[in-house]
Short mmCIF file of C-alpha atoms and ligand atoms in Angstrom, two decimals:
data_model
loop_
_atom_site.label_atom_id
_atom_site.label_comp_id
_atom_site.label_asym_id
_atom_site.label_seq_id
_atom_site.Cartn_x
_atom_site.Cartn_y
_atom_site.Cartn_z
CA MET D 1465 0.05 -0.30 -0.16
CA ASP D 1466 1.00 3.49 -1.03
CA PHE D 1467 0.90 5.93 2.27
CA GLU D 1468 0.94 9.05 2.95
CA ALA D 1469 1.77 11.29 6.25
CA VAL D 1470 0.03 14.05 8.01
CA ILE D 1471 1.69 16.68 9.58
CA GLY D 1472 1.18 19.87 11.55
CA LEU D 1473 3.42 21.39 13.95
CA GLU D 1474 2.66 23.38 17.70
CA VAL D 1475 5.86 25.37 17.88
CA HIS D 1476 6.42 27.90 21.17
CA ALA D 1477 8.06 30.85 20.97
CA GLN D 1478 9.86 32.75 24.12
CA LEU D 1479 9.13 35.90 23.86
CA LEU D 1480 12.57 38.49 24.64
CA THR D 1481 10.48 40.35 27.13
CA LYS D 1482 12.92 42.22 29.30
CA SER D 1483 10.53 40.96 32.35
CA LYS D 1484 7.39 38.21 32.80
CA ILE D 1485 4.03 37.94 31.24
CA PHE D 1486 2.44 38.90 34.36
CA CYS D 1487 5.17 39.48 37.21
CA SER D 1488 8.22 42.26 36.59
CA CYS D 1489 10.72 39.28 37.21
CA PRO D 1490 13.19 39.15 34.71
CA THR D 1491 13.05 37.01 32.19
CA ALA D 1492 16.65 36.35 31.68
CA PHE D 1493 18.52 33.40 31.21
CA GLY D 1494 21.37 32.12 33.17
CA HIS D 1495 20.50 32.66 36.70
CA GLY D 1496 20.58 30.66 39.42
CA ASP D 1497 18.00 28.39 40.14
CA ASN D 1498 14.88 30.51 42.23
CA GLU D 1499 16.27 34.34 41.69
CA ASN D 1500 14.00 35.13 39.19
CA VAL D 1501 10.56 34.28 41.40
CA CYS D 1502 8.15 36.33 43.05
CA PRO D 1503 4.45 35.99 44.70
CA VAL D 1504 2.71 36.20 41.96
CA CYS D 1505 5.39 33.51 39.54
CA THR D 1506 5.46 30.94 42.51
CA GLY D 1507 1.87 31.34 42.77
CA LEU D 1508 1.55 32.43 46.32
CA PRO D 1509 -2.52 32.23 47.65
CA GLY D 1510 -3.33 36.19 46.78
CA ALA D 1511 -0.74 37.37 44.50
CA LEU D 1512 -2.45 38.88 41.91
CA PRO D 1513 -1.58 38.77 37.44
CA VAL D 1514 -0.66 41.76 35.83
CA LEU D 1515 -0.55 41.81 31.65
CA ASN D 1516 2.80 42.68 30.24
CA LYS D 1517 1.58 44.59 27.57
CA GLN D 1518 4.96 43.97 25.33
CA VAL D 1519 3.43 40.22 25.07
CA VAL D 1520 0.79 41.87 23.51
CA ASP D 1521 2.23 44.09 20.89
CA PHE D 1522 4.94 40.98 20.23
CA ALA D 1523 2.04 38.58 19.63
CA ILE D 1524 0.26 41.47 17.24
CA LEU D 1525 3.30 41.99 15.59
CA THR D 1526 3.60 38.37 14.79
CA GLY D 1527 0.35 37.84 14.05
CA LEU D 1528 0.34 40.16 11.45
CA ALA D 1529 3.34 38.54 9.91
CA LEU D 1530 1.98 35.71 9.53
CA ASN D 1531 -1.78 37.52 7.91
CA CYS D 1532 -3.46 36.13 10.58
CA LYS D 1533 -6.66 37.66 11.52
CA ILE D 1534 -6.24 39.52 15.09
CA GLN D 1535 -8.54 39.10 17.31
CA LYS D 1536 -9.98 42.18 19.12
CA HIS D 1537 -12.07 40.57 22.29
CA ASN D 1538 -9.20 38.44 23.81
CA ILE D 1539 -9.70 36.27 27.13
CA PHE D 1540 -7.31 34.53 29.31
CA ALA D 1541 -8.70 31.13 30.37
CA ARG D 1542 -6.66 28.87 33.10
CA LYS D 1543 -5.82 25.71 31.84
CA ASN D 1544 -5.62 23.07 34.80
CA TYR D 1545 -3.08 20.12 34.85
CA PHE D 1546 -1.04 19.23 37.83
CA TYR D 1547 3.00 19.31 37.77
CA PRO D 1548 5.35 19.63 40.40
CA ASP D 1549 7.34 22.64 38.15
CA LEU D 1550 3.62 24.48 37.95
CA PRO D 1551 2.71 26.13 41.31
CA LYS D 1552 -0.44 27.68 40.68
CA GLY D 1553 -1.76 24.17 39.84
CA TYR D 1554 -3.02 26.06 36.36
CA GLN D 1555 -1.14 27.97 33.68
CA ILE D 1556 -2.33 30.90 32.23
CA SER D 1557 -2.86 30.74 28.69
CA GLN D 1558 -5.84 31.06 26.04
CA TYR D 1559 -8.48 28.92 24.31
CA GLU D 1560 -11.31 29.76 22.93
CA GLU D 1561 -10.41 33.80 21.80
CA PRO D 1562 -6.30 33.23 21.27
CA ILE D 1563 -5.52 36.56 19.58
CA CYS D 1564 -4.55 35.76 16.20
CA LEU D 1565 -6.59 33.36 13.98
CA GLY D 1566 -6.49 31.76 10.13
CA GLY D 1567 -3.19 33.24 8.80
CA LYS D 1568 -0.07 31.59 6.86
CA LEU D 1569 3.17 31.53 6.28
CA THR D 1570 5.02 31.28 2.71
CA PHE D 1571 8.96 29.38 2.05
CA LEU D 1572 10.44 27.53 -0.10
CA VAL D 1573 10.97 23.86 -0.10
CA ASP D 1574 13.25 22.51 -2.31
CA GLY D 1575 12.29 25.50 -4.61
CA ASN D 1576 9.03 25.51 -4.92
CA GLU D 1577 6.91 27.31 -3.19
CA MET D 1578 4.35 26.02 -0.44
CA THR D 1579 1.99 27.84 1.84
CA VAL D 1580 1.33 26.65 5.51
CA GLY D 1581 -2.07 27.29 7.05
CA VAL D 1582 -1.37 28.91 10.45
CA THR D 1583 -4.48 28.05 12.13
CA ARG D 1584 -3.67 30.16 16.07
CA ILE D 1585 -1.60 32.00 17.72
CA HIS D 1586 -2.10 32.47 21.32
CA MET D 1587 -0.53 34.29 24.57
CA GLU D 1588 0.82 31.77 27.75
CA GLU D 1589 2.79 31.95 30.67
CA ASP D 1590 5.72 29.01 30.83
CA ALA D 1591 5.75 26.74 33.38
CA GLY D 1592 8.92 25.93 35.52
CA LYS D 1593 11.87 22.99 35.19
CA ASN D 1594 12.07 20.34 36.71
CA THR D 1595 15.39 18.34 37.27
CA HIS D 1596 16.08 14.86 38.55
CA HIS D 1597 18.77 13.95 40.77
CA GLY D 1598 18.13 9.87 41.93
CA GLU D 1599 16.83 9.92 45.06
CA PHE D 1600 15.33 13.39 44.28
CA SER D 1601 14.28 16.35 42.02
CA LEU D 1602 14.94 20.34 42.34
CA VAL D 1603 12.34 22.60 40.65
CA ASN D 1604 13.54 25.80 39.73
CA LEU D 1605 10.92 28.31 38.75
CA ASN D 1606 12.74 31.48 37.10
CA ARG D 1607 10.84 29.99 33.52
CA SER D 1608 7.58 29.99 35.29
CA SER D 1609 5.70 32.75 33.93
CA VAL D 1610 8.02 33.88 30.88
CA PRO D 1611 5.63 34.77 28.22
CA LEU D 1612 5.34 32.22 25.22
CA LEU D 1613 2.96 32.76 22.24
CA GLU D 1614 2.22 29.12 20.79
CA ILE D 1615 1.42 29.21 17.11
CA VAL D 1616 -0.26 26.20 15.94
CA SER D 1617 -0.21 25.09 11.90
CA GLU D 1618 -2.97 23.55 9.82
CA PRO D 1619 -2.05 19.79 8.98
CA ASP D 1620 -0.62 20.73 5.49
CA MET D 1621 2.59 19.01 5.44
CA ARG D 1622 3.49 15.97 4.27
CA THR D 1623 7.13 15.49 4.47
CA PRO D 1624 9.33 15.57 7.20
CA LYS D 1625 11.31 18.00 4.90
CA GLN D 1626 8.38 19.73 4.02
CA ALA D 1627 8.26 20.00 7.98
CA GLY D 1628 12.04 21.22 8.23
CA GLU D 1629 11.32 23.76 6.30
CA TYR D 1630 8.16 25.56 7.86
CA LEU D 1631 9.71 25.76 11.22
CA ARG D 1632 13.23 27.15 9.72
CA ALA D 1633 10.66 29.70 8.16
CA LEU D 1634 8.78 30.02 11.17
CA ARG D 1635 12.33 30.88 13.04
CA SER D 1636 13.32 32.99 10.08
CA VAL D 1637 10.31 35.43 10.40
CA LEU D 1638 10.30 35.40 14.64
CA LEU D 1639 14.18 36.71 14.39
CA TYR D 1640 12.98 39.14 11.78
CA LEU D 1641 10.36 41.04 14.09
CA GLY D 1642 12.79 40.67 16.85
CA VAL D 1643 10.47 38.66 18.60
CA CYS D 1644 11.94 35.53 20.00
CA ASP D 1645 15.99 34.70 19.62
CA GLY D 1646 15.36 31.29 17.74
CA ASN D 1647 17.25 29.36 20.59
CA MET D 1648 16.37 25.91 20.34
CA ASP D 1649 19.23 24.50 22.27
CA GLU D 1650 18.07 26.23 24.93
CA GLY D 1651 14.45 26.12 24.61
CA SER D 1652 13.14 29.61 23.81
CA LEU D 1653 11.82 28.14 20.33
CA ARG D 1654 10.28 24.24 20.59
CA CYS D 1655 7.91 21.82 18.97
CA ASP D 1656 5.47 19.92 18.95
CA ALA D 1657 4.91 17.59 15.93
CA ASN D 1658 2.01 15.83 14.69
CA VAL D 1659 2.27 12.95 12.59
CA SER D 1660 -0.62 10.56 10.84
CA VAL D 1661 -0.63 8.86 8.39
CA ARG D 1662 -2.90 7.35 5.90
CA THR D 1663 -3.12 5.67 2.14
CA ARG D 1664 -2.84 8.00 -1.02
CA GLY D 1665 -5.92 9.56 -1.72
CA ALA D 1666 -7.71 9.29 1.00
CA GLU D 1667 -10.06 12.42 2.43
CA LYS D 1668 -9.67 11.16 6.30
CA PHE D 1669 -6.44 11.82 8.54
CA GLY D 1670 -5.85 8.83 10.47
CA THR D 1671 -5.13 9.20 13.88
CA LYS D 1672 -2.18 11.49 14.87
CA VAL D 1673 0.58 11.08 17.29
CA GLU D 1674 1.71 13.97 19.18
CA LEU D 1675 6.10 14.16 19.70
CA LYS D 1676 7.37 16.01 22.01
CA ASN D 1677 10.59 17.06 22.75
CA ILE D 1678 12.07 17.90 19.87
CA ASN D 1679 14.76 20.28 20.31
CA SER D 1680 16.95 21.03 16.99
CA PHE D 1681 15.78 20.75 13.72
CA ARG D 1682 17.66 17.98 12.44
CA PHE D 1683 15.63 16.33 15.12
CA VAL D 1684 12.43 17.72 14.08
CA GLU D 1685 12.74 15.84 10.44
CA LYS D 1686 14.09 12.14 12.26
CA ALA D 1687 11.89 11.88 14.44
CA ILE D 1688 8.63 12.54 12.07
CA GLU D 1689 10.41 10.11 9.67
CA TYR D 1690 10.85 7.67 12.53
CA GLU D 1691 7.35 8.17 13.69
CA ILE D 1692 5.93 7.79 10.20
CA GLY D 1693 7.60 4.90 9.34
CA ARG D 1694 6.65 3.41 12.98
CA GLN D 1695 2.79 3.88 12.70
CA ILE D 1696 3.19 2.51 8.76
CA ASP D 1697 4.58 -0.80 9.66
CA LEU D 1698 1.89 -0.95 12.15
CA ILE D 1699 -0.58 -0.26 9.60
CA GLU D 1700 1.06 -2.85 8.17
CA GLN D 1701 0.70 -5.41 10.71
CA GLY D 1702 -3.06 -4.40 10.75
CA GLN D 1703 -2.72 -2.90 14.00
CA LYS D 1704 -4.99 0.47 14.87
CA ILE D 1705 -2.73 3.69 15.89
CA VAL D 1706 -3.86 4.37 19.56
CA GLN D 1707 -3.69 8.38 20.11
CA GLU D 1708 -1.07 9.37 22.26
CA THR D 1709 1.76 11.78 23.17
CA ARG D 1710 5.45 10.69 22.68
CA LEU D 1711 8.59 11.36 23.30
CA TYR D 1712 11.46 11.75 20.98
CA ASP D 1713 14.90 9.76 21.75
CA PRO D 1714 17.59 11.87 20.23
CA ASP D 1715 20.37 9.23 21.06
CA LYS D 1716 18.42 5.77 19.85
CA ASN D 1717 16.65 7.93 17.01
CA ARG D 1718 12.62 6.74 17.76
CA THR D 1719 9.83 7.88 19.90
CA VAL D 1720 8.87 6.37 22.40
CA GLY D 1721 4.88 6.44 24.25
CA MET D 1722 5.04 9.03 27.02
CA ARG D 1723 0.98 9.23 28.02
CA SER D 1724 -2.33 8.83 26.40
CA LYS D 1725 -3.11 12.46 24.19
CA GLU D 1726 -5.78 14.12 26.86
CA GLU D 1727 -8.37 15.99 25.40
CA ALA D 1728 -9.51 19.98 25.89
CA HIS D 1729 -12.36 18.72 28.81
CA ASP D 1730 -9.52 16.78 31.09
CA TYR D 1731 -7.57 20.64 31.46
CA ARG D 1732 -11.32 22.12 32.49
CA TYR D 1733 -10.75 25.28 30.67
CA PHE D 1734 -12.31 28.01 32.57
CA PRO D 1735 -11.74 32.46 31.83
CA ASP D 1736 -9.19 33.36 34.33
CA PRO D 1737 -11.00 35.31 37.08
CA ASP D 1738 -8.01 37.41 37.51
CA LEU D 1739 -7.55 39.17 34.44
CA LEU D 1740 -9.66 41.57 32.42
CA PRO D 1741 -11.01 40.94 28.96
CA LEU D 1742 -7.85 42.11 26.97
CA ARG D 1743 -9.40 44.80 24.10
CA LEU D 1744 -8.10 45.90 21.49
CA SER D 1745 -8.11 48.94 19.46
CA ASP D 1746 -7.51 49.58 15.67
CA GLU D 1747 -5.11 52.37 17.08
CA TRP D 1748 -3.45 49.60 18.81
CA ILE D 1749 -2.84 47.50 16.48
CA ASP D 1750 -2.32 49.88 13.41
CA GLY D 1751 0.64 51.39 15.62
CA VAL D 1752 1.87 47.60 15.54
CA ARG D 1753 1.34 47.46 11.88
CA LYS D 1754 4.17 50.40 11.79
CA GLN D 1755 6.67 47.96 13.02
CA LEU D 1756 6.58 45.55 10.07
CA PRO D 1757 9.93 44.93 9.05
CA GLU D 1758 10.10 43.75 5.53
CA LEU D 1759 9.96 39.67 5.62
CA PRO D 1760 12.67 36.65 4.98
CA TYR D 1761 9.90 35.68 2.04
CA GLU D 1762 8.86 39.10 0.55
CA LYS D 1763 12.90 40.16 0.90
CA MET D 1764 13.86 36.64 -0.50
CA ASN D 1765 12.00 37.62 -3.51
CA ARG D 1766 13.21 41.79 -3.79
CA PHE D 1767 17.05 40.08 -3.67
CA ALA D 1768 16.17 37.39 -6.52
CA THR D 1769 14.06 40.46 -8.71
CA GLN D 1770 16.41 43.47 -7.94
CA PHE D 1771 19.46 41.90 -8.34
CA GLY D 1772 19.52 39.01 -10.40
CA LEU D 1773 19.86 36.71 -7.94
CA PRO D 1774 19.08 32.70 -8.41
CA ARG D 1775 16.11 32.29 -5.68
CA TYR D 1776 18.98 29.58 -4.02
CA ASP D 1777 21.72 32.29 -3.83
CA ALA D 1778 18.72 34.70 -2.28
CA GLN D 1779 16.61 32.43 0.07
CA ILE D 1780 20.83 31.63 1.81
CA LEU D 1781 21.02 35.92 1.95
CA THR D 1782 17.96 36.60 3.31
CA GLN D 1783 17.66 34.05 6.14
CA SER D 1784 18.99 36.67 8.83
CA ARG D 1785 18.12 40.03 8.32
CA ASP D 1786 21.77 40.74 9.47
CA LEU D 1787 22.87 39.28 6.75
CA ALA D 1788 20.78 40.41 4.74
CA GLN D 1789 22.26 44.10 5.78
CA TYR D 1790 25.63 42.67 5.07
CA PHE D 1791 25.20 41.58 1.66
CA GLU D 1792 23.38 45.26 0.47
CA THR D 1793 26.26 46.90 1.90
CA ALA D 1794 28.44 44.82 0.48
CA VAL D 1795 27.67 45.48 -2.97
CA LYS D 1796 26.79 49.27 -3.11
CA ARG D 1797 30.05 48.50 -2.24
CA SER D 1798 31.24 45.82 -5.09
CA ASN D 1799 28.72 46.56 -7.83
CA ASN D 1800 28.15 43.04 -8.63
CA PRO D 1801 25.87 41.04 -7.35
CA LYS D 1802 26.28 37.25 -7.99
CA GLY D 1803 30.35 37.88 -7.21
CA THR D 1804 29.28 38.75 -3.32
CA SER D 1805 27.01 36.59 -3.61
CA ASN D 1806 29.51 33.72 -4.30
CA TRP D 1807 31.87 35.26 -1.74
CA ILE D 1808 29.18 35.21 0.92
CA MET D 1809 27.97 31.62 0.83
CA SER D 1810 31.52 30.01 -0.10
CA GLU D 1811 33.63 32.28 1.85
CA LEU D 1812 32.07 34.15 5.01
CA LEU D 1813 29.85 31.75 5.43
CA ARG D 1814 32.29 29.04 6.30
CA VAL D 1815 34.85 31.73 8.06
CA LEU D 1816 31.50 32.34 10.82
CA ASN D 1817 30.59 28.67 10.53
CA ASP D 1818 34.31 27.89 11.78
CA GLN D 1819 34.26 30.75 14.84
CA LYS D 1820 31.12 30.37 15.91
CA LYS D 1821 30.37 33.84 14.94
CA GLU D 1822 27.28 35.43 13.95
CA VAL D 1823 27.15 38.81 11.02
CA ALA D 1824 26.92 41.11 13.47
CA ASP D 1825 30.37 39.93 14.54
CA SER D 1826 31.62 39.30 11.53
CA PRO D 1827 35.86 39.27 11.46
CA VAL D 1828 35.34 40.49 7.70
CA ASN D 1829 33.29 43.84 7.03
CA ALA D 1830 31.05 43.87 4.47
CA ASP D 1831 33.05 47.10 2.82
CA GLN D 1832 35.97 45.37 3.23
CA LEU D 1833 34.69 42.05 0.88
CA GLY D 1834 32.51 44.15 -1.15
CA ASP D 1835 36.07 45.89 -1.90
CA LEU D 1836 37.97 42.86 -2.76
CA VAL D 1837 35.16 41.47 -5.05
CA ARG D 1838 35.23 44.97 -6.80
CA LEU D 1839 39.14 44.53 -7.26
CA ILE D 1840 39.05 41.45 -8.63
CA ASP D 1841 36.52 42.73 -11.33
CA GLN D 1842 38.32 45.87 -12.26
CA GLY D 1843 41.58 43.48 -12.73
CA GLN D 1844 43.57 45.52 -9.57
CA MET D 1845 43.79 42.70 -7.36
CA SER D 1846 44.38 38.57 -8.07
CA GLY D 1847 42.03 36.10 -6.85
CA LYS D 1848 44.25 34.68 -5.39
CA ILE D 1849 45.51 38.10 -3.54
CA ALA D 1850 41.39 38.62 -2.11
CA LYS D 1851 41.85 35.34 -0.73
CA GLY D 1852 44.74 36.36 0.92
CA ILE D 1853 43.67 39.41 2.64
CA PHE D 1854 40.09 38.14 3.00
CA GLU D 1855 41.81 34.99 5.12
CA ASP D 1856 43.96 37.46 7.19
CA LEU D 1857 40.88 39.68 8.07
CA ALA D 1858 39.32 36.69 8.56
CA ALA D 1859 41.92 35.42 11.02
CA GLY D 1860 42.13 38.49 12.92
CA LYS D 1861 44.93 40.59 11.37
CA PHE D 1862 44.40 44.68 10.05
CA SER D 1863 40.69 44.46 11.65
CA ASN D 1864 38.84 48.12 10.96
CA LYS D 1865 41.30 49.05 7.86
CA THR D 1866 39.66 49.50 4.60
CA VAL D 1867 41.54 47.34 1.72
CA GLU D 1868 43.17 50.57 0.45
CA GLN D 1869 45.22 50.90 3.37
CA ILE D 1870 46.15 47.37 3.69
CA VAL D 1871 46.79 47.03 0.12
CA LYS D 1872 49.35 49.69 0.49
CA GLU D 1873 50.56 49.35 4.00
CA ASN D 1874 51.67 45.94 2.98
CA GLY D 1875 53.08 46.53 -0.56
CA LEU D 1876 50.14 44.28 -2.14
CA VAL D 1877 50.40 46.90 -5.06
CA GLN D 1878 49.35 45.76 -7.88
CA VAL D 1879 51.92 45.80 -11.09
CA THR D 1880 50.88 46.67 -13.99
CA ASP D 1881 54.03 48.29 -15.42
CA THR D 1882 54.47 46.17 -18.48
CA LYS D 1883 58.70 46.09 -18.66
CA ALA D 1884 57.90 44.60 -15.29
CA ILE D 1885 55.85 41.76 -16.52
CA GLU D 1886 57.02 41.03 -20.21
CA ALA D 1887 60.34 40.00 -18.16
CA VAL D 1888 59.08 38.01 -16.34
CA ILE D 1889 57.18 36.42 -18.92
CA ASP D 1890 60.17 36.03 -21.09
CA LYS D 1891 61.16 34.09 -18.58
CA ILE D 1892 58.38 31.91 -18.47
CA ILE D 1893 58.64 31.28 -22.28
CA ALA D 1894 62.22 30.64 -22.24
CA ALA D 1895 62.54 27.82 -19.42
CA ASN D 1896 59.17 26.36 -20.90
CA ALA D 1897 59.52 25.37 -24.07
CA GLY D 1898 57.77 22.39 -24.12
CA GLN D 1899 54.51 23.57 -23.58
CA VAL D 1900 54.89 27.05 -25.71
CA GLU D 1901 55.35 24.81 -28.79
CA GLN D 1902 52.03 22.60 -27.33
CA TYR D 1903 50.44 25.55 -27.17
CA ARG D 1904 51.75 26.96 -30.46
CA SER D 1905 50.47 23.95 -32.27
CA GLY D 1906 47.00 24.13 -30.33
CA LYS D 1907 46.95 23.32 -27.07
CA ASP D 1908 44.91 26.63 -26.07
CA LYS D 1909 44.31 24.51 -22.53
CA LEU D 1910 47.81 25.37 -22.22
CA PHE D 1911 47.06 29.79 -21.59
CA GLY D 1912 46.57 29.18 -17.74
CA PHE D 1913 49.75 27.51 -16.77
CA PHE D 1914 51.66 29.94 -17.75
CA VAL D 1915 48.98 32.83 -15.94
CA GLY D 1916 49.85 30.31 -13.23
CA GLN D 1917 53.52 30.35 -13.87
CA VAL D 1918 53.52 34.00 -14.10
CA MET D 1919 51.69 35.09 -11.69
CA LYS D 1920 53.41 32.60 -9.22
CA GLU D 1921 56.45 34.53 -10.34
CA MET D 1922 55.45 37.11 -9.69
CA LYS D 1923 54.18 36.09 -6.22
CA GLY D 1924 50.15 37.07 -7.58
CA GLN D 1925 50.92 40.71 -8.22
CA GLY D 1926 50.48 40.86 -11.72
CA SER D 1927 48.00 43.08 -13.06
CA PRO D 1928 45.41 39.77 -13.93
CA THR D 1929 44.72 41.95 -17.36
CA VAL D 1930 47.77 42.96 -18.03
CA VAL D 1931 49.63 40.14 -17.45
CA ASN D 1932 46.91 38.11 -19.97
CA ASP D 1933 46.72 40.79 -22.80
CA LEU D 1934 51.00 40.18 -22.58
CA LEU D 1935 51.15 36.75 -22.35
CA LYS D 1936 48.70 36.21 -25.60
CA LYS D 1937 50.75 38.70 -27.03
CA LYS D 1938 54.11 37.45 -26.89
CA LEU D 1939 52.99 33.15 -26.65
CA LYS D 1940 51.77 34.22 -30.40
CA GLY D 1941 55.40 35.10 -31.15
CA GLU D 1942 54.26 39.14 -31.41
P1 ADP U 2657 -5.90 19.01 19.95
O1 ADP U 2657 -7.36 18.88 20.23
O2 ADP U 2657 -5.55 17.63 19.78
O3 ADP U 2657 -5.12 19.51 20.33
P2 ADP U 2657 -5.74 20.17 17.40
O4 ADP U 2657 -6.63 19.97 16.53
O5 ADP U 2657 -6.03 21.09 18.33
O6 ADP U 2657 -5.44 18.71 17.93
O7 ADP U 2657 -4.30 19.83 16.21
C1 ADP U 2657 -3.28 20.74 16.93
C2 ADP U 2657 -2.14 20.03 15.87
O8 ADP U 2657 -2.04 18.64 15.21
C3 ADP U 2657 -2.24 20.78 15.05
O9 ADP U 2657 -1.17 21.86 14.34
C4 ADP U 2657 -3.10 20.58 14.28
O10 ADP U 2657 -2.39 20.81 12.54
C5 ADP U 2657 -2.81 18.85 14.16
N1 ADP U 2657 -3.79 17.95 13.59
C6 ADP U 2657 -4.84 17.79 13.14
N2 ADP U 2657 -4.97 16.75 13.40
C7 ADP U 2657 -3.88 15.94 12.87
C8 ADP U 2657 -3.64 15.15 11.79
N3 ADP U 2657 -4.65 13.87 11.98
N4 ADP U 2657 -2.38 14.92 11.22
C9 ADP U 2657 -1.91 14.90 11.51
N5 ADP U 2657 -1.71 16.39 12.27
C10 ADP U 2657 -2.88 16.87 12.67
ZN1 ZN U 2658 7.90 37.24 39.46
MG1 MG U 2659 -4.85 21.57 20.46
#
């Protein structure tokens, strides 16, 4: 039988607010255990929550970026369950009236456009964190009441790859908006994947399983892949899929049953009587709309048209706002979009990756990279010298100097003097009589060999244009 998977993602994004959602405790990561707590976020009796306006602004901004309808009437609801990391015995969330409904996200999968529906976005507070130490367990409430957005997708994805790309695209939007740092290792971005399978062509969805605890992009795809295989095996053995929550174990690359899926009624949702309904005015929403930046997908399309770049390049260059900015600055200096894109994708990203640095801390700045590309284009610098300067910059040499200064101060001046170059060419021709013979009898490919020899002799400092011109003439015997 031919099966097809159906996948929907629920993503939790921790918001980059300074303080928590209902109290003024800091949200900063890395503080001592239970340092960032107060009566509100530890659920002491009588403590009252007060909504953080920044959370609402971020939720509206995210909703607008994902083409959602922003709901003017909002209710906070209590979601009741018992767990040691949840001191109140309930989590404040949104249920029937979330802030955003009915949006979409468009992105590329293997170069093809795909659009996934966004069902809803709601605001909620995070729980604390338990750590287990053999005989005993500890509870750290620093994370308790840190603001989250839960972004729920429609079950529109069919392959692990599509789910991975959706998550990447969503992360990129959140980073562009500056609402979340997107750090999956630290748990600022978390993903639950809902997976079911059905026979291809069937209309009804199969029973879904929810995968929790997926904390990297690589694992999202692997976990879904594994789960699809597991479900197909069960169905082929004539068994039924049980609706449940399963945990992904990255070490063993498998999923294990955790609990049977709870239904909404298990949570006994009801409106939180401590929080007033939240009403949003048009002015409020329009004010936030003005803060919308150009988003990754729009920027990608603009880069492709404005600079005539392949969409592949444009997509990589627009992954982050900083990288896109870097490219636009460099292109102003180089006037060569494709050349600049090539240098960024092959050289710059390699260096940043090796040094585990962000674009903002790049050891080679955009002006420097743009200048190198331009000087090569203008025949004023060989690719080899440019590469050398780039590597030196990457290694922390010459920081903040312009390429012009570097060239001057290090005697990397181009030799354009025809006399000097002719002398070298004569020497090379004399030393390689055999190759000259072959070249003259039609082996054109050897031209590159001569250029290489001359450049080597000149330590890469010969002007490529002059060397080429003179060599052609001399080899012809002119
Ligand atoms: P629940 O009430 O169990 O939380 P929802 O309808 O809210 O279920 O859906 C939760 C997530 O599961 C959404 O991202 C949705 O797209 C996805 N989903 C729903 N049904 C299926 C299915 N049959 N297969 C895969 N994913 C599904
Ligand atoms: Zn607090
Ligand atoms: Mg749900």
